[in-house]
Tab-separated table of C-alpha atoms and ligand atoms in Angstrom:
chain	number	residue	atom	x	y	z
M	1	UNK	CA	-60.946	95.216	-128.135
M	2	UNK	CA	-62.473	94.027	-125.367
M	3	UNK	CA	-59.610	93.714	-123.255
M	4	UNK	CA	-58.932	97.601	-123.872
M	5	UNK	CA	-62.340	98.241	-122.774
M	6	UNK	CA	-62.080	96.186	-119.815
M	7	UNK	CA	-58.331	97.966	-119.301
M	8	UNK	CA	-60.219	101.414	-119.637
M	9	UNK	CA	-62.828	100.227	-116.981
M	10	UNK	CA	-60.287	99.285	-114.841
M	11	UNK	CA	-58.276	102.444	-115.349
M	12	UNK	CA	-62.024	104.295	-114.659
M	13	UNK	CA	-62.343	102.709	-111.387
M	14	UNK	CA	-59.009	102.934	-110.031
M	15	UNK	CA	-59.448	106.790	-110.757
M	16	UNK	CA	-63.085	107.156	-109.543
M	17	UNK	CA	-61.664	105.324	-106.671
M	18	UNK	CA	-58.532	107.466	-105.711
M	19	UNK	CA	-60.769	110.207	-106.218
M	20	UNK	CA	-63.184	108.676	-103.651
M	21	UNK	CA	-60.465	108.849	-101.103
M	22	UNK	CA	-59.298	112.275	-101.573
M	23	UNK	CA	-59.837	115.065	-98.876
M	24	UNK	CA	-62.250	117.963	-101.392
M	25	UNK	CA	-62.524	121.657	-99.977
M	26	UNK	CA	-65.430	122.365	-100.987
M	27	UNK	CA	-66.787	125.826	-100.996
M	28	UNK	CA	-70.219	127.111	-99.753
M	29	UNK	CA	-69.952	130.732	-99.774
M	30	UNK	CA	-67.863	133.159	-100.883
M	31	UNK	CA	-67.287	136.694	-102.179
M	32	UNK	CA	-68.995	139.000	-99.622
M	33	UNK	CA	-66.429	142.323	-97.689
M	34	UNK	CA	-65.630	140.530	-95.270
M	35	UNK	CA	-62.788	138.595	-93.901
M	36	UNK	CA	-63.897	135.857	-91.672
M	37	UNK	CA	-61.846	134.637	-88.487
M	38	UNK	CA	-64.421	133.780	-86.241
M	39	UNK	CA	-65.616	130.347	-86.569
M	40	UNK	CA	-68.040	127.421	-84.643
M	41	UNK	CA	-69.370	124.605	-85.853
M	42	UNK	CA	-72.029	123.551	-83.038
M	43	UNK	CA	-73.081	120.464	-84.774
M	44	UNK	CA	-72.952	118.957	-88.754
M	45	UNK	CA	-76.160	121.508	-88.934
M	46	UNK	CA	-75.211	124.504	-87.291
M	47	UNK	CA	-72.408	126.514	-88.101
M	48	UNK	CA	-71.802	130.487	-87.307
M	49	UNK	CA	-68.837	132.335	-88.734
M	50	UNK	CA	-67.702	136.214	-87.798
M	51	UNK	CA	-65.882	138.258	-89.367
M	52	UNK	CA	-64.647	141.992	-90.271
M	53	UNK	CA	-67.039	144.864	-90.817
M	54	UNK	CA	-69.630	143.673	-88.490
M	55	UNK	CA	-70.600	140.262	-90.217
M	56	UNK	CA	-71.963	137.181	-88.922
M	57	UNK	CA	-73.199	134.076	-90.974
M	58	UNK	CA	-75.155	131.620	-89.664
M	59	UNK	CA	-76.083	128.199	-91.370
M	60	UNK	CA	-78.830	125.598	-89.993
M	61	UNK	CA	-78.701	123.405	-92.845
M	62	UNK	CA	-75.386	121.672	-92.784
M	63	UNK	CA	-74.047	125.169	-95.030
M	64	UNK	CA	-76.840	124.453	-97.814
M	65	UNK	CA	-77.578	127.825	-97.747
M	66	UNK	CA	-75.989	131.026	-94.927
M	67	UNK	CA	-77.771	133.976	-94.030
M	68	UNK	CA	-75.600	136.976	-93.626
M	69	UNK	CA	-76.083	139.809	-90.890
M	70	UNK	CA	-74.466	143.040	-90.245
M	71	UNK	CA	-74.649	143.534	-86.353
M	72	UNK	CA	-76.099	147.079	-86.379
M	73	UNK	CA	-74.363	149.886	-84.796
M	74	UNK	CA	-71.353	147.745	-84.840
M	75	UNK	CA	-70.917	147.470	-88.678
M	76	UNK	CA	-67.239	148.786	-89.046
M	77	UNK	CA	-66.118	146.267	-86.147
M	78	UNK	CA	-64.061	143.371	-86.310
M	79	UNK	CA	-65.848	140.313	-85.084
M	80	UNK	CA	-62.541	137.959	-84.507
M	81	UNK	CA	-64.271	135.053	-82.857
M	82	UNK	CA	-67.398	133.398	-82.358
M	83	UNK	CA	-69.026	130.923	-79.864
M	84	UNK	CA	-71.874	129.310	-80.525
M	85	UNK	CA	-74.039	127.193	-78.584
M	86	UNK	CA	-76.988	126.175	-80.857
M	87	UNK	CA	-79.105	128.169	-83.308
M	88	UNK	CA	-80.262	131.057	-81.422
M	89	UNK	CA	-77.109	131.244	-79.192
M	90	UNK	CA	-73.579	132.776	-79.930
M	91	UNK	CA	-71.598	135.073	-78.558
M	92	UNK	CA	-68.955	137.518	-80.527
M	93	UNK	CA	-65.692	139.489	-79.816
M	94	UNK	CA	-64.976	142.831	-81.476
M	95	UNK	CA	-60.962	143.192	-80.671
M	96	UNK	CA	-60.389	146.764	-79.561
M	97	UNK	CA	-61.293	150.597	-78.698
M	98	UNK	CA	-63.368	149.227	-76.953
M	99	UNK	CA	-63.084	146.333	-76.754
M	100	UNK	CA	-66.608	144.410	-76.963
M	101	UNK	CA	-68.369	140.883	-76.373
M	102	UNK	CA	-71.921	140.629	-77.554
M	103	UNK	CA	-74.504	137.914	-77.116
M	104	UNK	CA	-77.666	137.333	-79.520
M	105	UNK	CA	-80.121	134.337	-78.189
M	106	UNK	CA	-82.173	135.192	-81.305
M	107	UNK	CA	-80.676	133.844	-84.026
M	108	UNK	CA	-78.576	136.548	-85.164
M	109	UNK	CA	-81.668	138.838	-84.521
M	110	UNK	CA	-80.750	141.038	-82.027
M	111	UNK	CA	-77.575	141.171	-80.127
M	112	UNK	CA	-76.768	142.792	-76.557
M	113	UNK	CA	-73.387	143.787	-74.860
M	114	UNK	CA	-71.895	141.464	-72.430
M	115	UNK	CA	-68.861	142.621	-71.847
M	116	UNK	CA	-66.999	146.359	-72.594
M	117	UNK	CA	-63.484	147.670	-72.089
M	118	UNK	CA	-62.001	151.085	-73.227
M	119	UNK	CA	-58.571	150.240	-71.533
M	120	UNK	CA	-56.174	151.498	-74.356
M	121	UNK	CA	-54.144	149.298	-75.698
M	122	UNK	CA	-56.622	146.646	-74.789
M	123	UNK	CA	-56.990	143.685	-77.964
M	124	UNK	CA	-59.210	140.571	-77.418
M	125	UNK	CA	-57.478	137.652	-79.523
M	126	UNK	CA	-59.934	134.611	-78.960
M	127	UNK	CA	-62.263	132.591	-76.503
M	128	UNK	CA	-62.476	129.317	-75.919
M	129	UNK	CA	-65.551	127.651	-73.651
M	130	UNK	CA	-65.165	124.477	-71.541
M	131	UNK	CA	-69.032	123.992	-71.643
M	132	UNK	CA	-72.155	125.712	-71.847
M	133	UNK	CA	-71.024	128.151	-68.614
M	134	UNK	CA	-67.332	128.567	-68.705
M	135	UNK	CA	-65.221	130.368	-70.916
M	136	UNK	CA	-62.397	132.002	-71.129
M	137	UNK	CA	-61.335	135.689	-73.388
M	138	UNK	CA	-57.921	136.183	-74.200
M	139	UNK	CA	-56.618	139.704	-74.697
M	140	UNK	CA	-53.097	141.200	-75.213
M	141	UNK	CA	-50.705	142.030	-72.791
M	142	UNK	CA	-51.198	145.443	-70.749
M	143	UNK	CA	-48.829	146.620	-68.457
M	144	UNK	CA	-47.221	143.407	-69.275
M	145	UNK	CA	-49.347	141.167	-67.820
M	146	UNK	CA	-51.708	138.884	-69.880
M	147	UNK	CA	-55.393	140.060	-70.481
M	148	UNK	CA	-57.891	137.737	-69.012
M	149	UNK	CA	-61.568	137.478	-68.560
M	150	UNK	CA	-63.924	134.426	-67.364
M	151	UNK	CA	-67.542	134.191	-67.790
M	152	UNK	CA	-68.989	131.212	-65.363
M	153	UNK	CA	-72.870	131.252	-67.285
M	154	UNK	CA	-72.422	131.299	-70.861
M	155	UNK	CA	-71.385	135.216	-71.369
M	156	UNK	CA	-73.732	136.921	-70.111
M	157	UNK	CA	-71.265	138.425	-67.357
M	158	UNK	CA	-67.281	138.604	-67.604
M	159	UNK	CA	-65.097	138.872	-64.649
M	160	UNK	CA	-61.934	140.603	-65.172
M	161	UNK	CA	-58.904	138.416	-63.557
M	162	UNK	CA	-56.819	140.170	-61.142
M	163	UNK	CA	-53.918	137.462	-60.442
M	164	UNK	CA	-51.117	139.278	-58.311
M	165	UNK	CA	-49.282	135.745	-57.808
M	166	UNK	CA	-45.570	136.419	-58.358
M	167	UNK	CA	-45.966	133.440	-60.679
M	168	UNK	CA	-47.533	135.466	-63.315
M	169	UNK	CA	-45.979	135.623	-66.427
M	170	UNK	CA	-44.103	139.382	-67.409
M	171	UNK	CA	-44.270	139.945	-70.722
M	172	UNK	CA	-41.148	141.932	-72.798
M	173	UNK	CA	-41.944	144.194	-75.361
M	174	UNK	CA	-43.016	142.342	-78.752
M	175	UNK	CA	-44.634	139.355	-77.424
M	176	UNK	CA	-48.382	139.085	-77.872
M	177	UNK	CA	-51.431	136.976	-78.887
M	178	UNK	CA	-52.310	136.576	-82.603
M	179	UNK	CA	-55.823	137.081	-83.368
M	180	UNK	CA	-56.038	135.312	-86.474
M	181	UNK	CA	-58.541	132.119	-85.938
M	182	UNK	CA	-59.796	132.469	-82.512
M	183	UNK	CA	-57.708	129.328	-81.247
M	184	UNK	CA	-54.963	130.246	-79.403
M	185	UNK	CA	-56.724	129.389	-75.996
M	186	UNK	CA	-57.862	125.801	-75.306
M	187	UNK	CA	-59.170	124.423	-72.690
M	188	UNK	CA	-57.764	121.340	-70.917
M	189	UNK	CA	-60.074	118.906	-69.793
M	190	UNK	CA	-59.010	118.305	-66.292
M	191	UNK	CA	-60.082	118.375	-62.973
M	192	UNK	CA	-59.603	122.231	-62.649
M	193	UNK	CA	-60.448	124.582	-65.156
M	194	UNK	CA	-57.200	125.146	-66.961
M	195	UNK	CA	-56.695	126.340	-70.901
M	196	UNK	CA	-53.446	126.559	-72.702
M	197	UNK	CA	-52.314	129.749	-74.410
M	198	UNK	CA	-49.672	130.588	-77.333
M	199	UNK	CA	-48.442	133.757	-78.099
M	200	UNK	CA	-46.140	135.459	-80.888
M	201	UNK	CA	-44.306	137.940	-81.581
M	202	UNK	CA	-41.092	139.054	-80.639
M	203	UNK	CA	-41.477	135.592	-78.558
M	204	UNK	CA	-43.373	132.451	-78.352
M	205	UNK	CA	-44.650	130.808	-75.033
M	206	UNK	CA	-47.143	127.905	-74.403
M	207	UNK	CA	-48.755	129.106	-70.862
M	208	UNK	CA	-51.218	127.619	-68.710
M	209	UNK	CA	-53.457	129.983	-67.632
M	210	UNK	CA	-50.824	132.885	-66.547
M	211	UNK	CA	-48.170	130.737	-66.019
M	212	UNK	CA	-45.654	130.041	-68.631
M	213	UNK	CA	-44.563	126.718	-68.962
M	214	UNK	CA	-41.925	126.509	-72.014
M	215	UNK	CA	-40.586	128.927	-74.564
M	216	UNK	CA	-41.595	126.845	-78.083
M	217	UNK	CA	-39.523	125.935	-80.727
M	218	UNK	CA	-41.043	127.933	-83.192
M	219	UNK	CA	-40.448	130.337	-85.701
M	220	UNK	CA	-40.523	133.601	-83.782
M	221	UNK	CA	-38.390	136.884	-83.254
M	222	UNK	CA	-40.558	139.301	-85.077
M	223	UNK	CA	-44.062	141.031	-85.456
M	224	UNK	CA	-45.468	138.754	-87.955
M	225	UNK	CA	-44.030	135.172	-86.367
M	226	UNK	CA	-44.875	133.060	-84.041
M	227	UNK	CA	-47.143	130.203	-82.888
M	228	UNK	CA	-51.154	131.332	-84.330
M	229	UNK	CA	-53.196	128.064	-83.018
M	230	UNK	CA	-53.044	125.694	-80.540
M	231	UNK	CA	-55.522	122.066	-80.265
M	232	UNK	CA	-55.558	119.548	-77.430
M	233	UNK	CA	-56.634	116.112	-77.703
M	234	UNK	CA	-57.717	115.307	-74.171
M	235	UNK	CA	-57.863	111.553	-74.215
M	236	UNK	CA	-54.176	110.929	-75.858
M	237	UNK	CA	-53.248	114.213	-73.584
M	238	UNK	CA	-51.496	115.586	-76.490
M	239	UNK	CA	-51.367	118.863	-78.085
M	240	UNK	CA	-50.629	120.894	-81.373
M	241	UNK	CA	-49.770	124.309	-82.191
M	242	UNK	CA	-48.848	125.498	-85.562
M	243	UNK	CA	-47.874	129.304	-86.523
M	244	UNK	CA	-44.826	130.783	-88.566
M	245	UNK	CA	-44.556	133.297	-90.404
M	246	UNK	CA	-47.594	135.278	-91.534
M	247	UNK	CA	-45.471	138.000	-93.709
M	248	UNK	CA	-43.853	134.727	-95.315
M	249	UNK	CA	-46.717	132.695	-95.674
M	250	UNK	CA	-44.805	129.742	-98.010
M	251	UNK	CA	-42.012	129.842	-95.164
M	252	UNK	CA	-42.368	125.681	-93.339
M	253	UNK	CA	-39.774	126.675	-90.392
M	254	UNK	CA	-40.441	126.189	-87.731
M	255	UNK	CA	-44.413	126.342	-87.921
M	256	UNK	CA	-45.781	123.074	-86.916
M	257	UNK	CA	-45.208	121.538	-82.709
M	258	UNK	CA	-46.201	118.622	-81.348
M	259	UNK	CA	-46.501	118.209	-77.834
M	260	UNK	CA	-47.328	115.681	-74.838
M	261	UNK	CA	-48.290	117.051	-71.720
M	262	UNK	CA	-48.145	114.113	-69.887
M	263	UNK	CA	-44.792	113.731	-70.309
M	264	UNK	CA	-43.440	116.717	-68.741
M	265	UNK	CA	-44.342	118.868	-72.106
M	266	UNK	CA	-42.269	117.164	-74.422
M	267	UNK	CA	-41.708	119.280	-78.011
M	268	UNK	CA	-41.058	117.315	-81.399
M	269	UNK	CA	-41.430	118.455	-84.715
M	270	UNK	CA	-43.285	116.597	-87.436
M	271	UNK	CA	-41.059	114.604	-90.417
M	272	UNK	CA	-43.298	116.435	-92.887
M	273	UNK	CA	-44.465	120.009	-92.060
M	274	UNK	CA	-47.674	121.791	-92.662
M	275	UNK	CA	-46.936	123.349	-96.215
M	276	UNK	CA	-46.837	127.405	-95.304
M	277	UNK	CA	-47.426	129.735	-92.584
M	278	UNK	CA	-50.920	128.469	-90.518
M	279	UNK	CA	-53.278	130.151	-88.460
M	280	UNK	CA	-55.072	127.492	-87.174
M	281	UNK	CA	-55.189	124.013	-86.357
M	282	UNK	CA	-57.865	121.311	-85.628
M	283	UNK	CA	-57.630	117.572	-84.592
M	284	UNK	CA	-60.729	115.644	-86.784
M	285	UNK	CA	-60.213	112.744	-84.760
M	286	UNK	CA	-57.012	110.742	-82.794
M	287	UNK	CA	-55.296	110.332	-85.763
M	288	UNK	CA	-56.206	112.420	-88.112
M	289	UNK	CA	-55.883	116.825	-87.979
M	290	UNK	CA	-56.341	119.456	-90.774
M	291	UNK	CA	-54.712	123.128	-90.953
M	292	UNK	CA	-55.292	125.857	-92.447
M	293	UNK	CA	-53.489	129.165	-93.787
M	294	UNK	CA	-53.166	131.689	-96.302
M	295	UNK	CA	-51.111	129.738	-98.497
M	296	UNK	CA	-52.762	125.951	-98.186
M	297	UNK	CA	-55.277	123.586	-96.640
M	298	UNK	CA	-53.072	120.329	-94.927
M	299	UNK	CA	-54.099	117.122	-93.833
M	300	UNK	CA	-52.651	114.497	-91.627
M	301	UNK	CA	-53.537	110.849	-90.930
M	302	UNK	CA	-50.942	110.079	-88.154
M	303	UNK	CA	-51.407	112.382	-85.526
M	304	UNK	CA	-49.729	115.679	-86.590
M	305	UNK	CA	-46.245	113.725	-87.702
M	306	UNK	CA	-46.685	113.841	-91.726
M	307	UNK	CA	-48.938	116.975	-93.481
M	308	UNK	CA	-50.348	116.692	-97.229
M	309	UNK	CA	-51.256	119.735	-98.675
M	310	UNK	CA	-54.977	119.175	-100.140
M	311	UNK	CA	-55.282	122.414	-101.165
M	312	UNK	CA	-53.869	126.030	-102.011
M	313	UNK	CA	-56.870	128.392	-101.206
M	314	UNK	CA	-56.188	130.655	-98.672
M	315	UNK	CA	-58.444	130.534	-95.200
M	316	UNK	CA	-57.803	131.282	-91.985
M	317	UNK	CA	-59.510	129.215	-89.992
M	318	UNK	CA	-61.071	125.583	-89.616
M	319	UNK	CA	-63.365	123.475	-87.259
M	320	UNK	CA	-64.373	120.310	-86.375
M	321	UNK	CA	-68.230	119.666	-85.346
M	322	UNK	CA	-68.318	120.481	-81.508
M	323	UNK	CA	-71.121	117.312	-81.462
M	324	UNK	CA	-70.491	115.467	-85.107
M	325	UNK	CA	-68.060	114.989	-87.905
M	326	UNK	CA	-68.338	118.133	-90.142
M	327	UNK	CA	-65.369	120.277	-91.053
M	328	UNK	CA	-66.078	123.577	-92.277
M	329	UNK	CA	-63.160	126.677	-93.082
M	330	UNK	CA	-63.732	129.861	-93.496
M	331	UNK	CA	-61.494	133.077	-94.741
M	332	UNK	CA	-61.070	136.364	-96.540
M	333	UNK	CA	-63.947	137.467	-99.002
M	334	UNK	CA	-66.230	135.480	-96.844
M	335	UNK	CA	-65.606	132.222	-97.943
M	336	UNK	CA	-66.881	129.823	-96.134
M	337	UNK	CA	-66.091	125.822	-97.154
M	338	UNK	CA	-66.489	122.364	-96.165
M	339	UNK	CA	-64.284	119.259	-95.947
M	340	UNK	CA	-65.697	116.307	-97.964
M	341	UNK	CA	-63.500	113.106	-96.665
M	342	UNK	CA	-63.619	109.901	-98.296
L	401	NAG	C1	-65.433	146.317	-95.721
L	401	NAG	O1	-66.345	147.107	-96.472
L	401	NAG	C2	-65.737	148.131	-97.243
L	401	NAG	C3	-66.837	148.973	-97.847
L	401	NAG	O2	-67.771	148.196	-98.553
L	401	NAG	C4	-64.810	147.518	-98.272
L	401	NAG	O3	-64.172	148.512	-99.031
L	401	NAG	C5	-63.781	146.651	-97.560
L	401	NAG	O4	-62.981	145.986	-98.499
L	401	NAG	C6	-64.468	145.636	-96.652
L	401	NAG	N1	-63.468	144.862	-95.909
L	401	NAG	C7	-63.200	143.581	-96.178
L	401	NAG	C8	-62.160	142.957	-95.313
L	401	NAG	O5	-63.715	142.942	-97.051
């Protein structure tokens, strides 16, 4: 008898235990119209998340509790990304007709317009900020050339870029930016300000700033494939980008890259793919990434090389802390969770 019991407590523990070491999506929020693509985590307090018909949330409490905002006059927009830079500060991207970048230094309060363009065919896909001052907007190709815009102090005025260097990448029909997470620009943390872009579509290209550097072996050839996210990991001067196919969101082929850029950009695939189609992709630390998808939340503890699927809720996109160790997702019917790690 009292070896069963101590057999049972053993059993307990070794469950309690394995349990302890799992990777938990937890979830904060959900079940609000909105489908959210825009997310920042400024620090394991702070996080902002945008979304579809003019939403923002805003947490200050870790994502104890969100308050939710409808930007007013823009409350049928599309809010694809968000950049935060503490409470009060963030800055938001309505994709197109017209195309729009507002700033709020309020909280949320009130927001004012930054940047406008009525260009048609113009579509903002994501920004990406090397600091505090300088960013970077991504927007699809017109006239096929890419759509770029800097801001050198924090937003609050966008310059247009006008390259006319015969290095500049054409782009063919078919081949554009996926707005789906907000992370298909990155900055590279170099001497020069330089960000990495992926793109979809009929193709897929890694470029550095207009220049393409490499077609990628990923899924691509059509509308709805193609690479969706891109992270860098400065120090190891690596890189990931995962995509596929969105219409086939179960599909593995092709929809995970891993890349060194000090060797001459070097493309290998992982032994274990990410388990589906993914829109975005995050590294937690050296070793360890998470991404994210419509079909499945994946983990991996050795750089990129083997995914674990920790989950089958759908979201769209994930972050790391900016200054701390939270992970927080965030997806359709506002749903907003956290990553609890052992
Ligand atoms: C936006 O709001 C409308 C009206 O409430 C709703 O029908 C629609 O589903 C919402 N969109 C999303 C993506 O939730």
């Amino acid at each position: 008898m009292r070896k069963k019991f101590i057999a049972v407590l053993i059993l307990l523990g070794c469950i309690y235990q394995s349990n302890g070491q799992q990777n938990i999506i937890n979830v904060l929020d959900s079940g609000r119209k909105t489908s959210l693509r825009g997310l920042c985590v400024v620090d394991d307090n702070i996080i902002w998340a945008s979304g579809s018909n003019g939403t923002v949330a805003r947490s200050v409490d870790g994502g104890k509790t969100f308050e939710w905002l409808t930007v007013q006059g823009f409350e049928q927009r599309d809010f694809r990304d968000v950049e935060a830079f503490d409470a009060n500060t963030a800055i938001i991207m309505a994709v197109a007709e017209p195309a729009v970048i507002l700033k709020t230094k309020d909280g949320g309060k009130n927001w004012y317009k930054v940047f406008e363009d009525s260009t048609k065919g113009m579509f903002l896909d994501a920004m990406d900020f090397r600091d505090r001052n300088y960013g970077v907007v991504v927007g699809d190709p017109i006239y096929q050339r890419i759509f770029l815009a800097t801001t050198g102090n924090g937003g609050e005025t966008w310059k247009k870029s006008e390259t006319t260097s015969e290095m500049e990448a054409v782009f063919p029909d078919g081949e554009a930016f996926f707005a789906s997470s907000g992370t298909n620009v990155k900055f590279y943390n170099g001497k020069k300000p330089f960000f990495y872009i992926v793109s979809g579509g009929s193709h897929s290209n890694l470029y550095v700033s207009y220049i393409q550097v490499n077609t990628l072996p990923i899924n691509q050839g059509k509308e709805s494939k193609g690479a969706n996210s891109i992270d860098i990991n400065n120090k190891l001067q690596k890189g990931i980008i995962v995509g596929g196919d969105f219409a086939n969101d179960k599909d593995t082929t092709g929809n995970c890259i891993l890349f060194d850029f000090k060797n001459q950009f070097q493309f290998y695939h992982p032994q274990t793919p990410p388990h589906g189609y993914r829109s975005c992709v995050e590294y937690i630390s050296e070793k360890k990434l998470i991404t994210c998808g419509t079909s499945g939340v994946d983990i991996s503890n050795d750089g990129g090389m083997n995914w674990q699927l920790i989950s089958t809720q759908s979201f769209h996109v994930c972050q790391k802390a900016k200054k701390g160790r939270a992970v927080f997702l965030a997806g359709a019917n506002g749903k907003i969770a956290k990553l609890k790690t052992p």
